[in-house]
Amino acid sequence: MVKLLALVAVAASVASTSAASCAPESCTAAAQKLLCGSDGVTYTSACELELAQCSHPTLQLASVGACAAQAQTPATPVSPECETVKCGDHANPICASNGVTYQNACDFDRAYCKNKELAPVSYGACETSATVTTRRLRR
């Protein structure tokens, strides 16, 4: 019952997405709580899910917690829209499931556009062994 109430509370919060919440800077202090989107992506906070809804208006909250692992699907061709997204240089690193640190949510979203199996893991740089891997995407 408590989990259902949490899902309803998060859904109500996510449903109230406004234009102001589409600014990536608005997620810097967001409370981290894993949420599964209807696109099968695990978001690290309600704010990150709301930010994704800015570019994908039909995206909805599917469940509280990480999304279940999905079976591998054949690669799909990269959409031209993935290449045209322009991202700012502001830093708010996101560690992704592929072990790559993206500079900000926009850079992550551009990579996700090309690879729908990619998921955010945490805020901050990824740690691989004793080093940090950071990849800047082409603009």
PDB file of C-alpha atoms in Angstrom, residues 5-82:
ATOM      1  CA  LEU A   5       0.961   5.753  -2.444  1.00  0.00           C
ATOM      2  CA  ALA A   6       4.559   6.577  -3.379  1.00  0.00           C
ATOM      3  CA  LEU A   7       3.803   5.758  -7.023  1.00  0.00           C
ATOM      4  CA  VAL A   8       0.731   8.015  -6.983  1.00  0.00           C
ATOM      5  CA  ALA A   9       2.699  10.860  -5.355  1.00  0.00           C
ATOM      6  CA  VAL A  10       5.545  10.567  -7.866  1.00  0.00           C
ATOM      7  CA  ALA A  11       3.110  10.286 -10.775  1.00  0.00           C
ATOM      8  CA  ALA A  12       1.350  13.458  -9.649  1.00  0.00           C
ATOM      9  CA  SER A  13       4.683  15.242  -9.400  1.00  0.00           C
ATOM     10  CA  VAL A  14       5.826  14.040 -12.823  1.00  0.00           C
ATOM     11  CA  ALA A  15       2.466  14.889 -14.400  1.00  0.00           C
ATOM     12  CA  SER A  16       2.865  18.531 -13.452  1.00  0.00           C
ATOM     13  CA  THR A  17       5.802  19.101 -15.805  1.00  0.00           C
ATOM     14  CA  SER A  18       6.118  22.752 -16.771  1.00  0.00           C
ATOM     15  CA  ALA A  19       8.312  24.632 -19.219  1.00  0.00           C
ATOM     16  CA  ALA A  20      10.446  25.809 -16.298  1.00  0.00           C
ATOM     17  CA  SER A  21      11.347  22.206 -15.420  1.00  0.00           C
ATOM     18  CA  CYS A  22      12.835  21.707 -18.894  1.00  0.00           C
ATOM     19  CA  ALA A  23      15.974  23.600 -17.889  1.00  0.00           C
ATOM     20  CA  PRO A  24      18.709  21.022 -17.063  1.00  0.00           C
ATOM     21  CA  GLU A  25      19.969  23.222 -14.216  1.00  0.00           C
ATOM     22  CA  SER A  26      16.715  22.574 -12.375  1.00  0.00           C
ATOM     23  CA  CYS A  27      17.717  18.947 -11.644  1.00  0.00           C
ATOM     24  CA  THR A  28      21.026  19.645  -9.909  1.00  0.00           C
ATOM     25  CA  ALA A  29      19.601  19.414  -6.380  1.00  0.00           C
ATOM     26  CA  ALA A  30      16.823  16.904  -7.117  1.00  0.00           C
ATOM     27  CA  ALA A  31      16.289  14.086  -4.635  1.00  0.00           C
ATOM     28  CA  GLN A  32      17.508  10.871  -6.197  1.00  0.00           C
ATOM     29  CA  LYS A  33      14.894   8.123  -6.433  1.00  0.00           C
ATOM     30  CA  LEU A  34      15.003   5.581  -9.250  1.00  0.00           C
ATOM     31  CA  LEU A  35      11.952   5.693 -11.504  1.00  0.00           C
ATOM     32  CA  CYS A  36      11.101   3.526 -14.498  1.00  0.00           C
ATOM     33  CA  GLY A  37       9.744   5.427 -17.492  1.00  0.00           C
ATOM     34  CA  SER A  38       7.290   4.052 -20.031  1.00  0.00           C
ATOM     35  CA  ASP A  39      10.250   3.992 -22.458  1.00  0.00           C
ATOM     36  CA  GLY A  40      11.979   1.340 -20.330  1.00  0.00           C
ATOM     37  CA  VAL A  41      14.652   3.780 -19.120  1.00  0.00           C
ATOM     38  CA  THR A  42      15.510   4.072 -15.423  1.00  0.00           C
ATOM     39  CA  TYR A  43      15.639   7.739 -14.385  1.00  0.00           C
ATOM     40  CA  THR A  44      17.570   8.825 -11.286  1.00  0.00           C
ATOM     41  CA  SER A  45      14.924  11.301 -10.099  1.00  0.00           C
ATOM     42  CA  ALA A  46      11.479  12.667 -10.883  1.00  0.00           C
ATOM     43  CA  CYS A  47      13.248  15.753 -12.205  1.00  0.00           C
ATOM     44  CA  GLU A  48      15.230  13.703 -14.751  1.00  0.00           C
ATOM     45  CA  LEU A  49      12.014  11.991 -15.877  1.00  0.00           C
ATOM     46  CA  GLU A  50      10.334  15.387 -16.246  1.00  0.00           C
ATOM     47  CA  LEU A  51      13.318  16.647 -18.243  1.00  0.00           C
ATOM     48  CA  ALA A  52      13.039  13.652 -20.590  1.00  0.00           C
ATOM     49  CA  GLN A  53       9.319  14.406 -20.985  1.00  0.00           C
ATOM     50  CA  CYS A  54      10.274  17.787 -22.458  1.00  0.00           C
ATOM     51  CA  SER A  55      11.606  16.064 -25.571  1.00  0.00           C
ATOM     52  CA  HIS A  56       9.281  13.027 -25.359  1.00  0.00           C
ATOM     53  CA  PRO A  57       5.813  14.346 -24.320  1.00  0.00           C
ATOM     54  CA  THR A  58       4.196  10.888 -24.329  1.00  0.00           C
ATOM     55  CA  LEU A  59       6.699   9.554 -21.772  1.00  0.00           C
ATOM     56  CA  GLN A  60       5.054   8.526 -18.488  1.00  0.00           C
ATOM     57  CA  LEU A  61       6.038   7.004 -15.172  1.00  0.00           C
ATOM     58  CA  ALA A  62       5.731   3.210 -15.418  1.00  0.00           C
ATOM     59  CA  SER A  63       6.834   2.265 -11.892  1.00  0.00           C
ATOM     60  CA  VAL A  64       8.864   3.326  -8.872  1.00  0.00           C
ATOM     61  CA  GLY A  65      12.314   1.727  -8.878  1.00  0.00           C
ATOM     62  CA  ALA A  66      14.659   0.619 -11.619  1.00  0.00           C
ATOM     63  CA  CYS A  67      13.235  -0.819 -14.816  1.00  0.00           C
ATOM     64  CA  ALA A  68      13.574  -4.568 -15.275  1.00  0.00           C
ATOM     65  CA  ALA A  69      16.427  -5.644 -17.533  1.00  0.00           C
ATOM     66  CA  GLN A  70      15.263  -6.045 -21.097  1.00  0.00           C
ATOM     67  CA  ALA A  71      16.298  -8.578 -23.691  1.00  0.00           C
ATOM     68  CA  GLN A  72      18.756  -7.382 -26.323  1.00  0.00           C
ATOM     69  CA  THR A  73      17.032  -6.029 -29.399  1.00  0.00           C
ATOM     70  CA  PRO A  74      18.503  -5.707 -32.865  1.00  0.00           C
ATOM     71  CA  ALA A  75      20.232  -2.396 -33.535  1.00  0.00           C
ATOM     72  CA  THR A  76      18.035   0.190 -35.188  1.00  0.00           C
ATOM     73  CA  PRO A  77      19.290   2.846 -37.572  1.00  0.00           C
ATOM     74  CA  VAL A  78      20.259   6.150 -35.948  1.00  0.00           C
ATOM     75  CA  SER A  79      17.658   8.822 -36.542  1.00  0.00           C
ATOM     76  CA  PRO A  80      18.936  12.052 -38.138  1.00  0.00           C
ATOM     77  CA  GLU A  81      17.343  13.957 -35.247  1.00  0.00           C
ATOM     78  CA  CYS A  82      19.932  12.384 -32.907  1.00  0.00           C
TER      79      CYS A  82
END
